[in-house]
Coordinates of C-alpha atoms in Angstrom, one line a residue:
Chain I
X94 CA 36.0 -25.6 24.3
X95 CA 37.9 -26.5 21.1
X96 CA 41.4 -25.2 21.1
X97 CA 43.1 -23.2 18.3
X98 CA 46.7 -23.6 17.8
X99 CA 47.8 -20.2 16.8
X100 CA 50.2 -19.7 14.1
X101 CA 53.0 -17.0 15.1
X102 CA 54.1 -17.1 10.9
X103 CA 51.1 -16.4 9.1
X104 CA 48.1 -14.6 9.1
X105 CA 44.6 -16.2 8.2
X106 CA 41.7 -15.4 7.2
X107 CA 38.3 -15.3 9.3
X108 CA 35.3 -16.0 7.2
X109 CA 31.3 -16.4 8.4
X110 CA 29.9 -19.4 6.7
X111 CA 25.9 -19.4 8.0
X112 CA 23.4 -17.9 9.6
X113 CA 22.4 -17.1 12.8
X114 CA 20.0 -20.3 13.0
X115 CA 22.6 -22.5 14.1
X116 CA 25.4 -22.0 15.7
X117 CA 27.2 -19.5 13.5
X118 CA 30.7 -21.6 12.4
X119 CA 34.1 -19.2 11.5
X120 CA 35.8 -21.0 8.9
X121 CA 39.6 -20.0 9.0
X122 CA 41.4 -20.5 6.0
X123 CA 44.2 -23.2 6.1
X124 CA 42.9 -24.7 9.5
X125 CA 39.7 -25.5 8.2
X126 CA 36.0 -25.3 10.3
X127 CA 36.0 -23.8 13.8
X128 CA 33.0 -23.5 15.4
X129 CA 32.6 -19.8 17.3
X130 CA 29.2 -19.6 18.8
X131 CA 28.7 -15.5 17.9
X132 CA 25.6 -14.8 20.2
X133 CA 25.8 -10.7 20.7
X134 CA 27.7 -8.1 20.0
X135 CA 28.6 -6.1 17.0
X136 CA 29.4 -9.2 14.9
X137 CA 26.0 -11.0 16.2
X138 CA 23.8 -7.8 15.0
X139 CA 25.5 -7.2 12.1
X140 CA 24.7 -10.8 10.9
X141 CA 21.4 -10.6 12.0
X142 CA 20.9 -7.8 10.1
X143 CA 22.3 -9.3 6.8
X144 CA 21.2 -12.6 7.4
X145 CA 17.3 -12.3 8.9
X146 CA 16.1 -8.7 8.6
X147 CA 17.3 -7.2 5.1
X148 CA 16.0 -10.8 3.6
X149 CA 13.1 -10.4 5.3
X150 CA 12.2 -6.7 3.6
X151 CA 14.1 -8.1 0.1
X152 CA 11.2 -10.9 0.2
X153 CA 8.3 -8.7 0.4
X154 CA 9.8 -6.5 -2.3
X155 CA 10.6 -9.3 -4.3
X156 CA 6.8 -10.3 -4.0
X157 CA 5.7 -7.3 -4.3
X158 CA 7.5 -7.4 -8.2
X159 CA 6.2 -10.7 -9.0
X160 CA 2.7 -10.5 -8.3
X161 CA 2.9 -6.9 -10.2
X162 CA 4.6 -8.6 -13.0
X163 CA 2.4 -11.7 -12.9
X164 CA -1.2 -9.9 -12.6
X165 CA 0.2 -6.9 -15.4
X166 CA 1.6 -9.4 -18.0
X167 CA -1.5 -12.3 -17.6
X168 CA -3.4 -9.1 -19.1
X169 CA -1.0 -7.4 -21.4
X170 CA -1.2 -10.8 -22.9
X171 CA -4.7 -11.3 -23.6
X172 CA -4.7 -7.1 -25.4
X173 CA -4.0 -6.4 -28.7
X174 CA -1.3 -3.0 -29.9
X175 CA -2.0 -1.0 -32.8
X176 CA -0.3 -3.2 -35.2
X177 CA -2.7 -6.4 -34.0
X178 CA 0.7 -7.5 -31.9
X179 CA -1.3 -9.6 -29.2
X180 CA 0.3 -12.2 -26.2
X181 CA 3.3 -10.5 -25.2
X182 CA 4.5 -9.5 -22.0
X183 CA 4.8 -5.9 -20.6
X184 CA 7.2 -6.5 -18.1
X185 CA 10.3 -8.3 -17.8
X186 CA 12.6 -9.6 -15.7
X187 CA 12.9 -12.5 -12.7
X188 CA 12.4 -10.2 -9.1
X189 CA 12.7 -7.0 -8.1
X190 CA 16.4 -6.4 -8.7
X191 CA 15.8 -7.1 -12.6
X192 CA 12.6 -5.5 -13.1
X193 CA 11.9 -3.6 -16.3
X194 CA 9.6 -3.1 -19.3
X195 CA 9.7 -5.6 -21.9
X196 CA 12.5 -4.1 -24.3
X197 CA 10.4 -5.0 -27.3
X198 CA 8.1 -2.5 -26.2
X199 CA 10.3 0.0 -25.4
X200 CA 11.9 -0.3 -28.8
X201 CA 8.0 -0.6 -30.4
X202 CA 5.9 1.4 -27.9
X203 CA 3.2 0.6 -31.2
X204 CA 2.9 -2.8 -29.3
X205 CA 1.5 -1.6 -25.9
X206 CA -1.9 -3.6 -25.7
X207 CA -4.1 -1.5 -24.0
X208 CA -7.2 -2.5 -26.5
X209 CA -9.1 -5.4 -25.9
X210 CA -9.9 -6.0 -29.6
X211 CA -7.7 -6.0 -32.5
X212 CA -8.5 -2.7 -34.9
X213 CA -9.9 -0.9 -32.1
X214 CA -7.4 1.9 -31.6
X215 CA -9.5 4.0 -29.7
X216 CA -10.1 1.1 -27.1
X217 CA -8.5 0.9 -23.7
X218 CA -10.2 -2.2 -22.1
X219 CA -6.8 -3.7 -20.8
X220 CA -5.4 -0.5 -19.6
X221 CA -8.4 -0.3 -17.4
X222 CA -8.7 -3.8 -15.9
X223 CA -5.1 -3.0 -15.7
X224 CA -5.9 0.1 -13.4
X225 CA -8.2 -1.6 -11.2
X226 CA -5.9 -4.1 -10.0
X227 CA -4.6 -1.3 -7.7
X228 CA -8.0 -1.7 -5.5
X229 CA -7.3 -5.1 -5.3
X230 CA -6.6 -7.1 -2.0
X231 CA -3.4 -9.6 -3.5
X232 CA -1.3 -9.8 -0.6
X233 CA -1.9 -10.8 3.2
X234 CA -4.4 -13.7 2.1
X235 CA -6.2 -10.8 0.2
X236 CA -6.1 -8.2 2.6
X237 CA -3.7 -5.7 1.4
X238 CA -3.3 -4.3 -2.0
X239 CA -0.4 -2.9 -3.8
X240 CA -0.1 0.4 -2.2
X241 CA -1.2 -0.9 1.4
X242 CA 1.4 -3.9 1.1
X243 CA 4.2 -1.1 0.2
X244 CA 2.9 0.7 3.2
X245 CA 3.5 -2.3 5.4
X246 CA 7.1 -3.2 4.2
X247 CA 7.9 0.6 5.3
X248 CA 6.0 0.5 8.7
X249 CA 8.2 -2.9 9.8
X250 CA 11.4 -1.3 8.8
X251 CA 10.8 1.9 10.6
X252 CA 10.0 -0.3 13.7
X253 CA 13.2 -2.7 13.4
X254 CA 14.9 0.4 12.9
X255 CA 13.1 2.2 16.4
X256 CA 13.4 -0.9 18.0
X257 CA 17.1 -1.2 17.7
X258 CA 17.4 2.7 18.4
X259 CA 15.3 2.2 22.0
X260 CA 17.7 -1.1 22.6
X261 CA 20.6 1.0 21.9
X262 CA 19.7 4.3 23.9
X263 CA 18.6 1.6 26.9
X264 CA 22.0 -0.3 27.1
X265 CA 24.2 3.3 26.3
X266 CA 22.2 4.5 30.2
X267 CA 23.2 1.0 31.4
X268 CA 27.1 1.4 30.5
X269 CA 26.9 5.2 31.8
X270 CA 25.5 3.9 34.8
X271 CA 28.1 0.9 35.4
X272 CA 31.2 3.5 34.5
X273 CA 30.0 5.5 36.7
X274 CA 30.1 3.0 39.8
X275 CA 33.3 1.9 38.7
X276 CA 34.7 5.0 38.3
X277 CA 33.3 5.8 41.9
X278 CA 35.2 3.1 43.0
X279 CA 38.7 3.2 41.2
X280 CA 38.8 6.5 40.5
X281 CA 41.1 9.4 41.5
X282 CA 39.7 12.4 43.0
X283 CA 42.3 15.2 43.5
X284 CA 40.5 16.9 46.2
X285 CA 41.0 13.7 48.0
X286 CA 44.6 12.7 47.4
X287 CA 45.7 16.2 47.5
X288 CA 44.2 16.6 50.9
X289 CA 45.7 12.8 52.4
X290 CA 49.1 14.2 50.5
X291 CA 49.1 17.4 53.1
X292 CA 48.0 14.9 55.8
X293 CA 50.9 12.6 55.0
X294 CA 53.2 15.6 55.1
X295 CA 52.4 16.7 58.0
X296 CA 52.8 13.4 60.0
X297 CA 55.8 13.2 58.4
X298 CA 56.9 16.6 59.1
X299 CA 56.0 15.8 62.4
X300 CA 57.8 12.3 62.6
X301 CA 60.9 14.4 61.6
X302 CA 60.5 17.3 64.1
X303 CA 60.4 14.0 67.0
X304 CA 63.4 12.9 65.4
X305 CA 65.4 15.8 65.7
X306 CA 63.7 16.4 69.3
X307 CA 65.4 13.4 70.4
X308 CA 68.3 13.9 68.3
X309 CA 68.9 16.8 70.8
X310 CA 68.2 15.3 74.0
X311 CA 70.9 12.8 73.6
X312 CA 72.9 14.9 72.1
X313 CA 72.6 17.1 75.7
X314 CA 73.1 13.6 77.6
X315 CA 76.0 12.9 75.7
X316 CA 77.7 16.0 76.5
X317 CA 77.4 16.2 80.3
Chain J
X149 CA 28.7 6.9 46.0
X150 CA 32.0 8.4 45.4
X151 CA 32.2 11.7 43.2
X152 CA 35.7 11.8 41.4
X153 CA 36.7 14.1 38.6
X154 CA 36.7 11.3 36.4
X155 CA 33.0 11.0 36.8
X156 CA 32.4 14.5 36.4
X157 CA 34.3 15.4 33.1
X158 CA 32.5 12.2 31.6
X159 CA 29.2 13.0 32.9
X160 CA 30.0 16.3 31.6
X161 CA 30.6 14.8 28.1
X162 CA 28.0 12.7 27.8
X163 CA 25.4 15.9 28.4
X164 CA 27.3 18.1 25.9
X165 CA 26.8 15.1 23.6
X166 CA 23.3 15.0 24.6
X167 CA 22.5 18.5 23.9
X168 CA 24.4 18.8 20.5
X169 CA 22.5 15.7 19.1
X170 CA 19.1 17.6 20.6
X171 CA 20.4 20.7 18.8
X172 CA 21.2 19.1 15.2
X173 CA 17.9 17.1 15.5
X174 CA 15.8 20.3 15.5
X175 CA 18.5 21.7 12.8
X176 CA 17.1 19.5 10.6
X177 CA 13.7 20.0 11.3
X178 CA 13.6 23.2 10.9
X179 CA 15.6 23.5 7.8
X180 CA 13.7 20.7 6.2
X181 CA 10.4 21.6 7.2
X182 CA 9.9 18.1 7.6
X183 CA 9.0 16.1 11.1
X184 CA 9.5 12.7 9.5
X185 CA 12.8 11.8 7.8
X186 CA 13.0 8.7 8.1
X187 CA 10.4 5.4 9.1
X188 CA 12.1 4.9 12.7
X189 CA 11.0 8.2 13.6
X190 CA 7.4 7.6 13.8
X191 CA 6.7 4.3 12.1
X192 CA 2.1 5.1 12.3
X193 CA 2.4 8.1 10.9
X194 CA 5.2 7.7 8.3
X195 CA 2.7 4.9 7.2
X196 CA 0.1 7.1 7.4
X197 CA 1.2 9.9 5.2
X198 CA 2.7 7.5 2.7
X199 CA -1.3 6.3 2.3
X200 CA -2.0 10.1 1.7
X201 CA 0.5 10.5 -1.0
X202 CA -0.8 7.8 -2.7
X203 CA -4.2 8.8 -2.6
X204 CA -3.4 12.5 -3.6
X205 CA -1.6 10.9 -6.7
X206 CA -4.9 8.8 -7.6
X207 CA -7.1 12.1 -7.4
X208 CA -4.8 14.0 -10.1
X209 CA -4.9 11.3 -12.0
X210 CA -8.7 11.2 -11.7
X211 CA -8.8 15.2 -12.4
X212 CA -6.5 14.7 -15.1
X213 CA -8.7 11.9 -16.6
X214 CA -11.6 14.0 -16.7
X215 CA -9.8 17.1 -18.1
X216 CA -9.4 14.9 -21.3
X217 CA -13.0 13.6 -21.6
X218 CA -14.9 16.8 -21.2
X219 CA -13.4 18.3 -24.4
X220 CA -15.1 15.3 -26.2
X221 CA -18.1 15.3 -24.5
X222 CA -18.6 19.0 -25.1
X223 CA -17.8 18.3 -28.9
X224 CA -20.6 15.2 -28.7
X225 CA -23.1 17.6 -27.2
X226 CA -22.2 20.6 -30.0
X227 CA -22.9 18.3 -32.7
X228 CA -25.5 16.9 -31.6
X229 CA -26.9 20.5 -31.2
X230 CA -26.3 20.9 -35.0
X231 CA -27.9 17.7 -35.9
X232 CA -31.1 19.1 -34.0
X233 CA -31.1 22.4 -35.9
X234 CA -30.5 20.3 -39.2
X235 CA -33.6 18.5 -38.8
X236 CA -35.5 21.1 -37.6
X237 CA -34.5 22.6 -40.9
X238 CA -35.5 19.3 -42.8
X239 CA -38.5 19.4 -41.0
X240 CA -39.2 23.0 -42.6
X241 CA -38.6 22.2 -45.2
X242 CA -41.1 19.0 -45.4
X243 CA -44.0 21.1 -43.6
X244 CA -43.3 23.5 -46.4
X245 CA -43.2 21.7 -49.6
X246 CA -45.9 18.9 -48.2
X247 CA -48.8 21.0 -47.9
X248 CA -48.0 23.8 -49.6
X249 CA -50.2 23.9 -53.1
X250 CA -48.3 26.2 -55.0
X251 CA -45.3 24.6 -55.2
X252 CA -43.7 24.5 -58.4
X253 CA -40.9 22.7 -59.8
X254 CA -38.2 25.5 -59.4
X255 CA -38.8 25.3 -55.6
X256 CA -38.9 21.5 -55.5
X257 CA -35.1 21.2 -57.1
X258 CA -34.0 24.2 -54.8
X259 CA -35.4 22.2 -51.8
X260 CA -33.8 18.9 -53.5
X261 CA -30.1 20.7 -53.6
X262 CA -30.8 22.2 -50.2
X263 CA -31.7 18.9 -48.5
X264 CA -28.6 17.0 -50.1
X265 CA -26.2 20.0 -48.8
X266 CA -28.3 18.9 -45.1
X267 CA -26.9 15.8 -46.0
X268 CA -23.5 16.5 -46.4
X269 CA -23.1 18.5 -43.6
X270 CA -24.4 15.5 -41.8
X271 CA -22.0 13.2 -42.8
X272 CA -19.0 16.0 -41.9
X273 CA -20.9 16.3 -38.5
X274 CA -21.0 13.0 -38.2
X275 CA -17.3 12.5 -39.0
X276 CA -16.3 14.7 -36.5
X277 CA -12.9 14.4 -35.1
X278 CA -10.6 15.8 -31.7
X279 CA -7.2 15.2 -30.6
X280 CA -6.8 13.3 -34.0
X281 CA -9.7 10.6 -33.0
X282 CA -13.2 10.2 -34.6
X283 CA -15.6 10.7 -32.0
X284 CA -18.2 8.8 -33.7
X285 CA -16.8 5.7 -34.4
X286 CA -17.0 3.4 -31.0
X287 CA -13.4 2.4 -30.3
X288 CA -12.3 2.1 -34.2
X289 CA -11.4 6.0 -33.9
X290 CA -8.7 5.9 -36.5
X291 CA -11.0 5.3 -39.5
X292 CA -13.3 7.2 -40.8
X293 CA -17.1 6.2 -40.0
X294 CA -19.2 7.2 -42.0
X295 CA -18.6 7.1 -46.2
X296 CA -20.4 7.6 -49.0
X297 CA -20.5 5.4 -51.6
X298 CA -23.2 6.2 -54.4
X299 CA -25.5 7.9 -52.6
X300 CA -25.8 5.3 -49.3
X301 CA -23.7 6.0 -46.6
X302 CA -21.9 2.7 -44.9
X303 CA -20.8 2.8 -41.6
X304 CA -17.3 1.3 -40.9
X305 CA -17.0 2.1 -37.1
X306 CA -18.3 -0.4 -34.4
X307 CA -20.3 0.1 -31.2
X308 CA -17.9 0.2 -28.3
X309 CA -18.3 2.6 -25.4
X310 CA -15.1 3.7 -24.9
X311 CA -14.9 4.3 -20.7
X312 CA -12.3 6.4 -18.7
X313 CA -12.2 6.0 -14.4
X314 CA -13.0 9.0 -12.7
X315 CA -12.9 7.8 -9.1
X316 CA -11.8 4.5 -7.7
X317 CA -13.2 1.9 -9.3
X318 CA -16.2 4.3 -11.5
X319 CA -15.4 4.5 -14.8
X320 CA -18.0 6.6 -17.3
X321 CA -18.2 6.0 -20.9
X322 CA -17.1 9.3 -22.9
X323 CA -18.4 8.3 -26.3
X324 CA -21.9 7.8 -28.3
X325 CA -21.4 5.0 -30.8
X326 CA -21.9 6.0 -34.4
X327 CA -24.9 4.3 -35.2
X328 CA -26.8 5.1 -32.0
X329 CA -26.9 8.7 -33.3
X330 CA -26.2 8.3 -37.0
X331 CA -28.9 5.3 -38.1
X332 CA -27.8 4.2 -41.6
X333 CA -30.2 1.5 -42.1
X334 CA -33.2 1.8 -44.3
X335 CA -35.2 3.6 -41.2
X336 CA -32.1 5.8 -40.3
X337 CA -31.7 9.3 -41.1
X338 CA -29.8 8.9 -44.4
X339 CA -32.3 7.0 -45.7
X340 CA -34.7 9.6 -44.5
X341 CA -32.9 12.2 -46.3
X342 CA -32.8 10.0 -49.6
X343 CA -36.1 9.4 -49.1
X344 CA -36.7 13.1 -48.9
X345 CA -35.3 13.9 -52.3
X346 CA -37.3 10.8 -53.9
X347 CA -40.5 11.9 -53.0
X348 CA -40.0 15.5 -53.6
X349 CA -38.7 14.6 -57.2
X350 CA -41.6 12.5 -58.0
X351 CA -44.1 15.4 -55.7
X352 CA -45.2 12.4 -54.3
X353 CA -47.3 14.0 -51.1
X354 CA -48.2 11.1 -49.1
X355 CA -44.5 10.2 -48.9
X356 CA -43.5 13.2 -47.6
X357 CA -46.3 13.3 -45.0
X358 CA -44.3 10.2 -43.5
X359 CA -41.0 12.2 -43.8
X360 CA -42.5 14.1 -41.3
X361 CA -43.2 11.5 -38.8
X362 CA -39.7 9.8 -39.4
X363 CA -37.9 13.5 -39.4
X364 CA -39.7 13.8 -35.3
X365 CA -38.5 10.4 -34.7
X366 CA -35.1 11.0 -35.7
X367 CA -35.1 14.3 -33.6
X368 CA -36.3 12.1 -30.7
X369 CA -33.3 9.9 -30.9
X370 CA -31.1 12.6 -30.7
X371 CA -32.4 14.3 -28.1
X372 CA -32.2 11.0 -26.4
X373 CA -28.6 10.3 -26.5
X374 CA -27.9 14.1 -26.3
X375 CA -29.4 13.2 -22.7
X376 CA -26.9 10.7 -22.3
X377 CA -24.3 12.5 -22.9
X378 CA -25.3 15.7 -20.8
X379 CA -25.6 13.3 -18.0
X380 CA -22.5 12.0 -18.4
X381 CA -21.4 15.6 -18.6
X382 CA -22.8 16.9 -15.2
X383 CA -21.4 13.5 -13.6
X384 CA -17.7 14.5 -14.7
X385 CA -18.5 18.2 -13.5
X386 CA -19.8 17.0 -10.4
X387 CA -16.8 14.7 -9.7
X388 CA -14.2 17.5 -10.8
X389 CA -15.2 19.8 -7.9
X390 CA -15.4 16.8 -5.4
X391 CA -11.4 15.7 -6.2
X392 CA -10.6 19.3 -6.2
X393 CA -11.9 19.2 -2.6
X394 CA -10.8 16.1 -1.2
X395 CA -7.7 16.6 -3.2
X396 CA -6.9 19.9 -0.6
X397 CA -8.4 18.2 2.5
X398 CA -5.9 15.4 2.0
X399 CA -2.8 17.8 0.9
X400 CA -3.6 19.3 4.6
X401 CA -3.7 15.8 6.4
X402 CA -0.9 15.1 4.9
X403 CA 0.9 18.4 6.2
X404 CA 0.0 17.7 9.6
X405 CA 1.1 14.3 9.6
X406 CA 4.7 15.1 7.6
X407 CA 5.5 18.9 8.4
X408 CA 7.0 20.5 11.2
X409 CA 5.2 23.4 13.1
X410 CA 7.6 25.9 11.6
X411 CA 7.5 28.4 14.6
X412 CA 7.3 25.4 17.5
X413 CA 10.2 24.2 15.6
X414 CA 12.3 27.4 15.6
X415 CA 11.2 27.9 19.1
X416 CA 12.9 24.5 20.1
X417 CA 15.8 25.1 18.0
X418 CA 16.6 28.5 19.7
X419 CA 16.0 27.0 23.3
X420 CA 18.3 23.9 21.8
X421 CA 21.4 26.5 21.1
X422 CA 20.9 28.0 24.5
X423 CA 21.2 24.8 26.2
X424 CA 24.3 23.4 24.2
X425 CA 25.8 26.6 25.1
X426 CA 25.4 25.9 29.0
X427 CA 26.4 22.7 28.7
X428 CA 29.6 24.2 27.4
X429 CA 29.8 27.3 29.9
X430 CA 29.3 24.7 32.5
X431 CA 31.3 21.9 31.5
X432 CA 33.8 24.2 31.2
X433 CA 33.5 25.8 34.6
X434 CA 33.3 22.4 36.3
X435 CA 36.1 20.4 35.7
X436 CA 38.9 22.5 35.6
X437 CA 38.4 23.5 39.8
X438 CA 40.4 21.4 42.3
X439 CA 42.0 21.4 45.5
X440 CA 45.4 21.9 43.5
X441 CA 44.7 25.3 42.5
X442 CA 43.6 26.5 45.5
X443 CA 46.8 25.4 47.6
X444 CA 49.5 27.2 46.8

């Protein structure tokens, strides 16, 4: 167990350094690190979720942009636009945060290269093999394809998010439950006191009247 | 186990709580028509009706697809129709003036202006454009095809079959290539028409005998890639009615899956006010009672 020396003068700051892999370590400013194992609780699941489930759905959609960027430019490339423009890319951008159609075409939508040719302004070859790559198995070792990938991402969030709902609901019945016995226990029922307060009274009342009997009796003794 | 009061007003709590969050749950569901707000709440089907969506998006496109081609296809098929009257014409015309005896000179250079006019009409025909696109040109459908230059007619298209998808992964060329309908070599029907005049200036007989023979060929080759076409035709027709259907079948999957049984729903939210308003009524009755205000 390390010991903290707290500070009665100033306040510090608590900060989370890592992940929930190892041991999560606290790092508080001006005593430098502190390792607080953080296990469960609020703190634990909100952590999990920043640190293992949202970077988990990020990924997907992040791969789901680069493969869409990768397979969609690796064609735009190889078409030509209307003005012969041929080898650029049609999207741009790094992952799925910065995702976005090359400005060049936005500004010169003459460019698009849907024809496979040059001077061919009525062809649409690229656009095409373009279109087919949505029946195409590029994710899950060639299983999925875009839209069925998509799908996936959705299905595990809704069951992280049912999962965590059931855990919930299941551990709310288990505090109910354990209130409730303690409350058996500790608690005050009025019925009850009420009723041992009229007991008490009586005995007391009761006490009092033997009192005052006596009282009288040697008050009779002392008067003969 | 012991009962106190404690117990009983939380107890009592917790199943107003219970009820209102029942009560708001089929709020929503009623007044969003909706059974599946949000992936938690059914993580299959959510998934499932996602897939429907996306398919239901890929059949309007399809439909929409199509709606563009058949106005080019029909134009292909009414031109084609015109180049079959024209050489029926021609053929008159050849019958007419190539075993006819008494044909004199006034009716050759009639037939001679008539048969250029044939040609001209060809060419426009040929030349043909819709939506701002030459149809006859293969993929070049910005330039003109077919021009004129002294008398021969050049073809500056190419022969690319332009092809749009109709269903996943079916695509169906919408175009005839220039030069498939519109020969312009020395055996094509320009030449033919050239031809024509030559031999009818010069009343040269056994030329225009083979005019005949190379006016039926020509006619074959149009009815041949009119065939094309009209095939092509009936296959886009055929395909329109089946996205129409499975376009509906899959709108109504998809409501199953997504919406809300309106009158269960409203059933549920009714029976849902009711009980919140026990809970209350009893709640209320329940923990106020104790020995205190019985006693005087």
């Amino acid at each position: 167990v390390s010991e903290l020396e707290v500070n009665t003068v100033s306040a510090a700051s608590l900060g989370v350094t890592s992940s929930l892999a190892d041991a999560t370590v606290a790092e508080i400013a001006g005593l430098g690190e502190i390792e607080i194992p953080i296990t469960g609780g609020e703190l634990a699941g909100l952590i999990e979720v920043r640190d293992v489930q949202i970077p988990e759905v990020m990924e997907r959609f992040d791969q789901l942009a680069a493969v869409l960027m990768e397979e969609v430019n690796a064609l735009h490339q190889t078409g030509y636009g209307l003005d012969r423009t041929t080898g650029i890319d049609f999207f741009s951008g790094e992952s799925v945060i910065d995702i976005s159609i090359n400005p060049l075409l936005q500004a010169q939508p003459e460019k698009l290269a849907v024809a496979g040719e040059p001077d061919a302004e009525g062809d649409n070859q690229i656009a095409l093999a373009i279109a087919q790559k949505r029946y195409e198995e590029l994710f899950a070792d060639g299983r999925e394809t875009f839209e069925e990938f998509n799908n996936s991402t959705l299905s595990i969030v809704g069951v992280h998010s049912q999962r965590a709902q059931r855990h919930a609901e299941n551990n709310d019945l288990l505090v109910q439950q354990l209130t409730r016995l303690q409350a058996s226990i500790s608690g005050v029922s009025i019925d009850e006191e009420l009723s041992q307060m009229i007991q008490f009274q009586r005995a007391y009342e009761a006490a009092a009247r033997y009192i005052s009997t006596v009282d009288q009796l040697l008050e009779t003794l002392m008067n003969m | 186990m012991r009962i106190t009061h404690q117990i009983i007003t939380t107890q009592a709590i917790l199943d107003m709580e219970r009820s209102l969050r029942h009560l708001e749950k089929t709020r929503s569901e009623v007044a969003s028509g909706r059974r599946l707000s949000r992936p938690s709440d059914d993580p299959i089907d959510v998934s499932r009706a996602l897939g429907f969506r996306n398919e239901i998006a890929g059949i309007r496109q399809h439909r929409r697809n199509i709606d563009n081609a058949l106005p080019r296809l029909n134009q292909t098929e009414s031109v084609l129709d015109s180049m079959n009257e024209i050489l029926l014409q021609l053929k008159q015309h050849a019958l007419q003036l190539g075993t006819q005896s008494t044909v004199n000179d006034r009716d050759r250079e009639n037939a001679v202006e008539q048969i250029q006019q044939l040609k001209e009409q060809t060419i426009q025909f040929a030349n043909t454009k819709i939506g701002g696109q030459f149809i006859f040109a293969g993929s070049n459908t910005r330039t003109r095809p077919f021009e004129e230059v002294d008398d021969q007619v050049y073809y500056r298209g190419n022969n690319a079959e332009i092809s749009v998808e109709i269903e996943p992964q079916s695509t169906v060329p919408i175009n005839i290539p220039g030069l498939d309908a519109f020969d312009t070599s020395e055996s094509g029907v320009f030449h033919m028409m050239n031809d024509f005049k030559t031999a009818l200036m010069q009343n040269d007989k056994t030329a225009l005998k083979e005019i005949i023979d190379r006016i039926d060929a020509h006619t074959e080759t149009i009815l041949k890639v009119r065939t094309v076409n009209a095939a092509r035709t009936q296959r886009m027709e055929i395909s329109q009615d089946r996205l129409l259907d499975n376009e509906i079948d899959t709108t109504q999957v998809l409501s199953e899956t997504e919406d809300v049984d309106l009158a269960r729903a409203i059933t549920e939210f009714a029976e849902g006010q009711n009980s919140y308003q026990v809970a209350l009524f009893s709640a209320a009755r329940a923990i106020q009672p104790s020995l205190l205000s019985v006693l005087g």
